Coordinates of C-alpha atoms in Angstrom, one line a residue:
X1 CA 128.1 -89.9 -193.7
X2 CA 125.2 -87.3 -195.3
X3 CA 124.9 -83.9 -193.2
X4 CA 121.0 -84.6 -193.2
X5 CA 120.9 -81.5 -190.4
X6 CA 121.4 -79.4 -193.2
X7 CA 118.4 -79.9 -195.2
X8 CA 117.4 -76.3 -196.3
X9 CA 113.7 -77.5 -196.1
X10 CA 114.0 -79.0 -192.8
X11 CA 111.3 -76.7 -190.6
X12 CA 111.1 -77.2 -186.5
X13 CA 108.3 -77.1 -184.6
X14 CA 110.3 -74.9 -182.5
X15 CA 109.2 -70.9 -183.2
X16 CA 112.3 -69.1 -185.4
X17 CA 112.1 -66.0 -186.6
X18 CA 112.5 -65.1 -190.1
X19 CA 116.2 -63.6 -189.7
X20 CA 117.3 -65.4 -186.3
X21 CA 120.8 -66.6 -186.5
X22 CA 120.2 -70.6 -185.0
X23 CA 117.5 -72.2 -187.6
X24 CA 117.5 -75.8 -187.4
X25 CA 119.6 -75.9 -189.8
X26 CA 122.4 -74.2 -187.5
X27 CA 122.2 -76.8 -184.3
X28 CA 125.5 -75.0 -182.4
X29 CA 126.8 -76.6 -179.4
X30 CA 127.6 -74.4 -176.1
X31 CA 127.2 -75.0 -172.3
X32 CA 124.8 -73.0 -170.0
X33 CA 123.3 -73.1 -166.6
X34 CA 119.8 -73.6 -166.5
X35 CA 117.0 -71.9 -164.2
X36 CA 117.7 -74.8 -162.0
X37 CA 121.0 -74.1 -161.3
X38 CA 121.9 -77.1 -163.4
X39 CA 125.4 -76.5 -165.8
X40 CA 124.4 -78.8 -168.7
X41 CA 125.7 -79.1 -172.7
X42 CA 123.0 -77.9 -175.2
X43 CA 122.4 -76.5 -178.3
X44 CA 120.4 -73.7 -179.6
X45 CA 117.0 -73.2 -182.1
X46 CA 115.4 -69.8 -182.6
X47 CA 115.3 -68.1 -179.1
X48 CA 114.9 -72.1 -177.2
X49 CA 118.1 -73.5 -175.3
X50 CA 118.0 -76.9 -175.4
X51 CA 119.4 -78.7 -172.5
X52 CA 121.5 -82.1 -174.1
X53 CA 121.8 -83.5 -170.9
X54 CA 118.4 -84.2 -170.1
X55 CA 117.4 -85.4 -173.9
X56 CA 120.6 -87.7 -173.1
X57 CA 118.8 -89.1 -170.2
X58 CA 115.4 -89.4 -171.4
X59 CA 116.8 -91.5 -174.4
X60 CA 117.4 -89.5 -177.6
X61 CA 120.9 -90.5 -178.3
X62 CA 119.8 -94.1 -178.4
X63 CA 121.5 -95.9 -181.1
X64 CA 124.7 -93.5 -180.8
X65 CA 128.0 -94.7 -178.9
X66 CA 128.4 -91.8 -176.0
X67 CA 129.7 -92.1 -172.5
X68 CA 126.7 -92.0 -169.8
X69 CA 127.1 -88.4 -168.9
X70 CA 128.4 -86.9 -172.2
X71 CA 126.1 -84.2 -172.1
X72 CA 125.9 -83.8 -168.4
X73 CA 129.3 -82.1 -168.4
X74 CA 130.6 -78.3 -168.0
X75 CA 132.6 -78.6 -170.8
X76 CA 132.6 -79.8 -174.3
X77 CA 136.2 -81.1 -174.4
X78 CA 134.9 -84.8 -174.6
X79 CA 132.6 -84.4 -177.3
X80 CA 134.9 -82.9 -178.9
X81 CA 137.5 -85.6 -178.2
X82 CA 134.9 -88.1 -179.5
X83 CA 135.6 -87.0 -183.6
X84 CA 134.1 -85.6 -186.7
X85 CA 131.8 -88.9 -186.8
X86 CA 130.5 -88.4 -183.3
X87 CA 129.6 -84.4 -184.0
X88 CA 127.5 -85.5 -187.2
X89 CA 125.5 -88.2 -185.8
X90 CA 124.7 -85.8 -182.9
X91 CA 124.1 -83.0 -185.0
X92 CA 121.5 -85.2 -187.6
X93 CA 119.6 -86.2 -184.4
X94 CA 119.3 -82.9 -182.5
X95 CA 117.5 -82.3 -186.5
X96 CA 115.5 -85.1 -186.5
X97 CA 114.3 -84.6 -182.8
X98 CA 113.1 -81.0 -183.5
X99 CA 112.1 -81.5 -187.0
X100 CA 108.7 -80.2 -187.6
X101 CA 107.0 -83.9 -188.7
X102 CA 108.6 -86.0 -185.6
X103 CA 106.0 -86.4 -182.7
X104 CA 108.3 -87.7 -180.5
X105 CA 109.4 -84.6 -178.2
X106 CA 107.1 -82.6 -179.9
X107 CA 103.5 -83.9 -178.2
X108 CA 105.6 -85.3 -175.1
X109 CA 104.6 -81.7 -172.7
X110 CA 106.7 -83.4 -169.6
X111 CA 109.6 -84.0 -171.6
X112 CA 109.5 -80.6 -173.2
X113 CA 109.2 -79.1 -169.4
X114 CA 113.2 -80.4 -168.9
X115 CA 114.9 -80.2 -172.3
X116 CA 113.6 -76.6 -173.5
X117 CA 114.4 -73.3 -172.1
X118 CA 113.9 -69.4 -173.1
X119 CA 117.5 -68.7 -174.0
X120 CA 116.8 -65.5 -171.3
X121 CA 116.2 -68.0 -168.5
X122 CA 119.6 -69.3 -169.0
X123 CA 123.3 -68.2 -168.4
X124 CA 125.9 -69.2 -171.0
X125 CA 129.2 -70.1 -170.1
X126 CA 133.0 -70.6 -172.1
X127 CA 132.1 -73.7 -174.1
X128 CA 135.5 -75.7 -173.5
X129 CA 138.5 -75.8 -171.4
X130 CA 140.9 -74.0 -173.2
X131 CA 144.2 -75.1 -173.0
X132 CA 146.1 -73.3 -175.7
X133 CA 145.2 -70.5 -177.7
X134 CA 147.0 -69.4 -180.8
X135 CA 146.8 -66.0 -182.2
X136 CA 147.5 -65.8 -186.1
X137 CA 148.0 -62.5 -188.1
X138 CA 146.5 -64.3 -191.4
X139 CA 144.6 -60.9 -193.1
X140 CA 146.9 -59.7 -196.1
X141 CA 144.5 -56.0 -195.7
X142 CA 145.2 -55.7 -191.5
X143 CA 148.9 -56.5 -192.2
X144 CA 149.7 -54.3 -194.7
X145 CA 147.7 -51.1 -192.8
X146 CA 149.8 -51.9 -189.9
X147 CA 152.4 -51.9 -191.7
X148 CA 152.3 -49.0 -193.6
X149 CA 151.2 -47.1 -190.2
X150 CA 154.7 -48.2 -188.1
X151 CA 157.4 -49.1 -190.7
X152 CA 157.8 -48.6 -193.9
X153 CA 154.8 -47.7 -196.5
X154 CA 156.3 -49.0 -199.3
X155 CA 157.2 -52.5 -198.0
X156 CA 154.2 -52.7 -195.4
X157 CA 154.8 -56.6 -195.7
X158 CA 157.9 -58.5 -193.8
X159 CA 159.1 -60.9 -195.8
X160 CA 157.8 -63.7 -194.4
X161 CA 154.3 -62.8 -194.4
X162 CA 153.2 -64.1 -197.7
X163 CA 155.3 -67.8 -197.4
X164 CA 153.9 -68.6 -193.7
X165 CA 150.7 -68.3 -191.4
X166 CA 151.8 -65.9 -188.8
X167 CA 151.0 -66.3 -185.4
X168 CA 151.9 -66.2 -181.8
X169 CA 150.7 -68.3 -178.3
X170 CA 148.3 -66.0 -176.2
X171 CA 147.1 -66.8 -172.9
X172 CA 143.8 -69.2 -172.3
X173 CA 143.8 -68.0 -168.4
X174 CA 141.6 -64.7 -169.7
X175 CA 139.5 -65.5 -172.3
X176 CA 135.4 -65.2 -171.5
X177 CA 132.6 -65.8 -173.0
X178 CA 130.3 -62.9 -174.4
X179 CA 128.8 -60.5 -171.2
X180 CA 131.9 -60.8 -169.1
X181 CA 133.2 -57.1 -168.7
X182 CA 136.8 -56.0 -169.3
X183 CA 139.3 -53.7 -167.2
X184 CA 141.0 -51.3 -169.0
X185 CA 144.8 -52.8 -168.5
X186 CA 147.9 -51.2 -167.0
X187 CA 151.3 -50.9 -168.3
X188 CA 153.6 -49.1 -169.3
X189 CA 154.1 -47.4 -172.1
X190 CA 156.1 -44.8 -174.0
X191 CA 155.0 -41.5 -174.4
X192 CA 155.5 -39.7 -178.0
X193 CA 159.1 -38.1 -177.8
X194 CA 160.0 -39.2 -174.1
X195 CA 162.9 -41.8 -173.9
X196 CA 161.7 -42.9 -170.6
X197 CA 158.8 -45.2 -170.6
X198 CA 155.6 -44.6 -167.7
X199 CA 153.4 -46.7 -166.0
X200 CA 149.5 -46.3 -165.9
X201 CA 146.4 -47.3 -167.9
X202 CA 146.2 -48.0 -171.4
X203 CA 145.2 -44.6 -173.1
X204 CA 144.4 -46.8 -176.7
X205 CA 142.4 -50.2 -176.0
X206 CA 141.3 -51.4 -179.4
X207 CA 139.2 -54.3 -180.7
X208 CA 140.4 -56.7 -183.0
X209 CA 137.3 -58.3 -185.2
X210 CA 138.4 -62.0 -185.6
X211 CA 136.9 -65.6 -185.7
X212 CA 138.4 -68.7 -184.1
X213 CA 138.5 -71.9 -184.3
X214 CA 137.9 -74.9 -181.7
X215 CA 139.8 -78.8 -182.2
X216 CA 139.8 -81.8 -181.3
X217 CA 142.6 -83.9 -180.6
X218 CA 144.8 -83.6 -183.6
X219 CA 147.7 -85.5 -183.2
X220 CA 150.5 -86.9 -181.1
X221 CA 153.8 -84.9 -180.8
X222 CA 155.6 -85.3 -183.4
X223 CA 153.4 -85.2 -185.9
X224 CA 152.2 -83.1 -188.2
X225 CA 148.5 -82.7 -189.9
X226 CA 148.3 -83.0 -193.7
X227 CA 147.0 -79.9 -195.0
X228 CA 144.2 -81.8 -196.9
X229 CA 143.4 -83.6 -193.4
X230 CA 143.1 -80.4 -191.3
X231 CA 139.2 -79.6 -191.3
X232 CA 138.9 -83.4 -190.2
X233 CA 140.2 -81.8 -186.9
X234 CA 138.1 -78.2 -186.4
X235 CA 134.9 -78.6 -184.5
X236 CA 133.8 -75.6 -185.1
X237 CA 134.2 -71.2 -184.7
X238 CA 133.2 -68.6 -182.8
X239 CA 133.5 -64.9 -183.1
X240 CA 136.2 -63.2 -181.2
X241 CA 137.0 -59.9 -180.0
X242 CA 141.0 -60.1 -179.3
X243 CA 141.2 -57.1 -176.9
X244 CA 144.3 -54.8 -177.9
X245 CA 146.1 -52.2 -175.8
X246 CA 147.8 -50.2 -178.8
X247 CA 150.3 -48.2 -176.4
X248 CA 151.2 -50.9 -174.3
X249 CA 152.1 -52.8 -177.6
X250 CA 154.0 -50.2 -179.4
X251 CA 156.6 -50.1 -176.3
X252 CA 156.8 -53.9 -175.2
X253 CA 156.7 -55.8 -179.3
X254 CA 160.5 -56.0 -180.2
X255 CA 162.0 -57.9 -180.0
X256 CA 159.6 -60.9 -179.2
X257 CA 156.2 -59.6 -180.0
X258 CA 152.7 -59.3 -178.2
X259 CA 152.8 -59.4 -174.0
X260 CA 150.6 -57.7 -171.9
X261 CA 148.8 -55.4 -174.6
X262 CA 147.0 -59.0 -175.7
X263 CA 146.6 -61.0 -172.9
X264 CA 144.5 -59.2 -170.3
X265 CA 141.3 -60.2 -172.1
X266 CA 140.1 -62.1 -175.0
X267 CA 136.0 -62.5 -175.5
X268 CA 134.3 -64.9 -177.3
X269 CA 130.7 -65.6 -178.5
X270 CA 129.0 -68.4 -176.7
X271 CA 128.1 -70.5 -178.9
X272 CA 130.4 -73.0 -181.3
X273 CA 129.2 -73.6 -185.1
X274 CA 130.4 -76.4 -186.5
X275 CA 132.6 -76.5 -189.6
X276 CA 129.4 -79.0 -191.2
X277 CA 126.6 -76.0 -190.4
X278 CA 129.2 -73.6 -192.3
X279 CA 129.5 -76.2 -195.4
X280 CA 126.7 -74.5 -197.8
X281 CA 128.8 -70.9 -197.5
X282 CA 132.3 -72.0 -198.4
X283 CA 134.4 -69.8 -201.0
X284 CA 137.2 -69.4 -202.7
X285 CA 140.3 -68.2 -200.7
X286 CA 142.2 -65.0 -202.2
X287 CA 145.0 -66.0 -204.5
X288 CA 148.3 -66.9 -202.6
X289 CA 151.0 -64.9 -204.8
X290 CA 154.2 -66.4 -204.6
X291 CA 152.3 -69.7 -204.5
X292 CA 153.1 -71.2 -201.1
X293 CA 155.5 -74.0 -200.0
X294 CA 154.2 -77.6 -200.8
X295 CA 152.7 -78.5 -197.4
X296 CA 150.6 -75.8 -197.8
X297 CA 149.2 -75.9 -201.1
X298 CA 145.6 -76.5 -201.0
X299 CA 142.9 -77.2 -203.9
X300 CA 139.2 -76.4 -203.5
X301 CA 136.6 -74.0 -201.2
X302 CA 138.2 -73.8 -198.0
X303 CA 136.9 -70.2 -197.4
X304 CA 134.0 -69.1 -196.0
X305 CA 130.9 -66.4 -196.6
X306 CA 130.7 -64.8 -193.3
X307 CA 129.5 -61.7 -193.2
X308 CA 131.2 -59.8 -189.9
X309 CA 129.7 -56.1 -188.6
X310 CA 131.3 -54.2 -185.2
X311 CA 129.3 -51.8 -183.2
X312 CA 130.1 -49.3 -180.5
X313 CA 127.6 -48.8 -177.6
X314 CA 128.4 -45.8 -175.5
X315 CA 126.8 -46.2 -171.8
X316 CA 123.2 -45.5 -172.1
X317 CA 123.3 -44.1 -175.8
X318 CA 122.3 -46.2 -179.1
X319 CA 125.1 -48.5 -180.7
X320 CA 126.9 -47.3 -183.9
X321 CA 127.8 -49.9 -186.7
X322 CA 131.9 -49.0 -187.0
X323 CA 132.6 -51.5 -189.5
X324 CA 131.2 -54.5 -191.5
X325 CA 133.6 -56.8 -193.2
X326 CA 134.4 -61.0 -194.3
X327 CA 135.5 -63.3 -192.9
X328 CA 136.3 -64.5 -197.2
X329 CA 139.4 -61.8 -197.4
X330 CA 141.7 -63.6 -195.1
X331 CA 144.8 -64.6 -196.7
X332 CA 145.4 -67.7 -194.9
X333 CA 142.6 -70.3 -194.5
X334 CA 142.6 -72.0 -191.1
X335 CA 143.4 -75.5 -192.9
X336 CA 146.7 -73.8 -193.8
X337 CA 147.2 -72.4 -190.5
X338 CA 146.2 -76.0 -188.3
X339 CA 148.9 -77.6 -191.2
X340 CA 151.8 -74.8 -190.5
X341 CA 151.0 -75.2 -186.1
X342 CA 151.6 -78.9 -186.4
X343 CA 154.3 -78.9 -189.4
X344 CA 156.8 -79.0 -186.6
X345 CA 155.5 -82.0 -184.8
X346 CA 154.0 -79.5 -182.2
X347 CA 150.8 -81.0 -180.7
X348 CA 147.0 -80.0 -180.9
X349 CA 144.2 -80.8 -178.4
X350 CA 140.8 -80.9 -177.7
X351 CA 139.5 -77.5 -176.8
X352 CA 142.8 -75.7 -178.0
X353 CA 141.5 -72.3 -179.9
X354 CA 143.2 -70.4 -182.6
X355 CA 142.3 -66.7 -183.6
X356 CA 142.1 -65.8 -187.1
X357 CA 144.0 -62.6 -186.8
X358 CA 142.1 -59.2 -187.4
X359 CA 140.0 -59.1 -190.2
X360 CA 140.3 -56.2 -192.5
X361 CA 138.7 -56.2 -195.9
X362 CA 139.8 -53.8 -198.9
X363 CA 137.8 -50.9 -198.0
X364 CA 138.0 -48.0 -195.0
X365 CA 134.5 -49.2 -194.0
X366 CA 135.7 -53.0 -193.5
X367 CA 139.0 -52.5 -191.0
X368 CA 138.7 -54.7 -188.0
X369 CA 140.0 -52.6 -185.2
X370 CA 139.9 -48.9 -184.5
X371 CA 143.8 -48.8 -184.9
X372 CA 143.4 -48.9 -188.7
X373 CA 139.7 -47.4 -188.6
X374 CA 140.9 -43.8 -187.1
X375 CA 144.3 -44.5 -188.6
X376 CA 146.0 -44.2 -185.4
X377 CA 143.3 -41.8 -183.8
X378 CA 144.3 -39.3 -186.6
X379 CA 140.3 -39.5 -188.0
X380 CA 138.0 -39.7 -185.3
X381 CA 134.9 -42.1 -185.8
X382 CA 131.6 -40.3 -184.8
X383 CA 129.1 -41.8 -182.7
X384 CA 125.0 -42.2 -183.2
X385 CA 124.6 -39.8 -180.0
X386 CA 127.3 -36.7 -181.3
X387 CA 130.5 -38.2 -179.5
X388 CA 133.9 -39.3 -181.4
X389 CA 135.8 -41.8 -180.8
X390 CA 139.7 -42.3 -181.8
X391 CA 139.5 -45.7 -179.8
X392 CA 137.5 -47.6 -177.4
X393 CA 136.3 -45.7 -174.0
X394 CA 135.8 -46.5 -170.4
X395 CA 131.8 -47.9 -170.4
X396 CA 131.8 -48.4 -174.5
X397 CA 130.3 -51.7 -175.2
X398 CA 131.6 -53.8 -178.1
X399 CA 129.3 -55.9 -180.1
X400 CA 130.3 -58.3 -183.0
X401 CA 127.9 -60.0 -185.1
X402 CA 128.8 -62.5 -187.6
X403 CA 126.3 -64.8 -190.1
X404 CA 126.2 -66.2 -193.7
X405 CA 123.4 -66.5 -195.6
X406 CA 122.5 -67.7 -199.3
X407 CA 119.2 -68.1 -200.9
X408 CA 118.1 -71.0 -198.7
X409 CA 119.2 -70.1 -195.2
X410 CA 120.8 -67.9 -192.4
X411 CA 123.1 -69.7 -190.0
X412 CA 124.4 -67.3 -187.4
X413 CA 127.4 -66.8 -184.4
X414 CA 124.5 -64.7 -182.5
X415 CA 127.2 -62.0 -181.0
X416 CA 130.3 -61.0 -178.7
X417 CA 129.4 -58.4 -176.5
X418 CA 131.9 -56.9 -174.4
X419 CA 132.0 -54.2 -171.9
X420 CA 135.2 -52.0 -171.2
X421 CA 135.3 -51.0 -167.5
X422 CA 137.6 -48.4 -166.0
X423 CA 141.4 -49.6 -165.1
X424 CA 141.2 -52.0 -161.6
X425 CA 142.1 -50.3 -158.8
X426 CA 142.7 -52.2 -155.4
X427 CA 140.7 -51.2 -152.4

């Protein structure tokens, strides 16, 4: 079936601005609460929310096989469980519907009243029900910093990094959706040169710069997902900012890994982007040397052009652009990583997320957390309004942006934005 909502010369009748990140040509899907007090499905042109619900009950989705109150929902789990066909006959109406030469919601003013919405007048809220999320460490530049930072700099790698996708299974209970403020955690931790570990607030909460991806139903348990198969099951991304507590993480790691330094808070950008909006931007991956095992080898694009920037916002003073990087360097394409989850008959659901990892590109300017930025707080990173920062401090606000753009069109994430509050303390 044709992606028709991709038309570069499509044009709404909807206002968008010249560099907004939803163009028609975008159509994301989210959830949101309305003026009203109404939690619907919609999707998003230019600065409009567009409530699905309602076009679902006025009649729009005539013609396409959907449960009576798809849209009406305050998740997207069963659209998502509804499959690849399902998302592109959606996603070719929505483009039809708002397309600049089709009358039909256009000249129809009471209509408009109940399907349209300043994206302002609305709150957003987590887009599924998340019931597993997957971390993966996939970016060759990330890895090897960290490496070379707490083992040895000659062999920053483990052996195992460049023959599997490495990841680990965070916790769904505590990830948000852009606006929702973060506690600074508690842990404990152990101070340089003490052999007794203390208990207190995290002295070095980082960001980690990452995507993620969303899927549907994948598979029974059992089986696993062809590596050629895999983008079949993503719905779409989102950009995430995989909150880090670098002292807590040093102590607790070995011998099984990330705890508590990860899973106090994980924030994501509202808005999903489906894997067809993202189709004109794929790329090739970086070259995989030793080539990897057979379930893993891959032909083709899979990639893709997004350009990734993090900024700093001290309370009440001016953001600072920390880094800008790609989402292109990673190592490990999420087809690779959804083939390696499920080569062990594990099973994948609607809604389940998996992070990309932190992305790092190959220069200073293009490291995806503070830990490599500052190299260990060794170089302070100075702020717009004189201050420095080693890592991320009580009232900072961290914004990731993330788009791809070619010679025909922008299609956008929007952003992440996430403020870091002092520890919780109980009254």
């Amino acid at each position: 079936m044709p992606i028709s909502a991709n038309d570069p010369n499509r044009k709404s009748w909807l206002h968008v601005s010249e560099n907004s990140d939803f163009p028609i040509q975008n159509i994301p899907f989210g959830v949101f609460i309305t003026k009203d007090d109404v939690v619907t499905i919609g999707t998003r042109i230019g600065d409009f929310a567009i409530d699905m619900g309602a076009l679902q009950q006025l009649g729009y989705f005539e013609g396409i096989e959907l449960t009576d109150d798809m849209f009406m929902q305050d998740t997207l789990n069963d659209f998502i469980s509804d499959g690849k066909k399902t998302w592109r006959l959606v996603r070719n109406r929505l483009a039809e519907i708002f397309d600049a030469v089709n009358p039909q919601l256009r000249d129809n003013e009471a209509h408009k009243e109940v399907v349209i919405f300043n994206v302002n007048d609305i709150e957003m809220q987590l887009p599924v029900l998340i019931g597993d999320y997957t971390d993966f460490y996939s970016s060759k530049e990330h890895a090897t910093n960290v490496g070379k930072m707490f083992r040895d700099p000659d062999n920053a790698l483990l052996p195992n990094w460049l023959h599997i996708p490495v990841g680990y299974h965070g916790r769904s209970s505590t990830i948000v959706p852009s606006g929702i403020p973060i506690h600074r955690p508690m842990g404990q931790t152990l101070p340089n040169g003490e052999t007794q570990p203390i208990f207190g607030p995290s002295r070095t909460v980082d960001f980690e710069l990452e995507t993620a991806f969303i899927t549907t139903d994948a598979n029974i348990m059992g089986e696993n997902i062809p590596v050629g198969e895999t983008e079949d099951y993503i719905f779409g991304m989102v950009l995430l900012n995989d909150w880090s507590a670098r002292d807590i993480q040093k102590w607790e790691y070995v011998p099984l890994g990330p705890f508590l330094a990860k899973n106090f808070a994980s924030s994501i950008s509202p808005w999903i982007v489906t894997l067809d909006a993202l189709e004109p931007f794929r790329v090739a991956s970086p070259v995989q040397e030793p080539a990897p095992l057979p379930y893993l080898q891959q032909t083709g694009d899979h990639a893709f052009d997004i350009n990734l920037e993090v900024l700093i916002a001290p309370e009440n003073a001016e953001a600072t652009s920390v880094s800008k990087s790609n989402f292109k360097y990673m190592y490990w394409t999420m087809s690779q990583q959804l083939a390696h989850h499920t080569i062990n008959g594990c099973r994948v659901n609607s809604g389940d997320m998996m992070g990309s990892g932190t992305i790092s590109g190959p220069t200073e300017d293009s490291f995806g957390s503070m830990l490599e930025l500052t190299w260990g707080g060794k170089n302070p990173i100075k702020m717009n309004d004189g201050s420095e920062r080693k890592f991320i401090n009580d009232g900072d606000t961290v914004i990731m942006k993330g788009y791809c753009q070619n010679n025909n069109v922008r299609i956008g994430f929007g952003e992440v934005s996430s403020k870091l509050l002092p520890a919780f303390e109980r009254k």
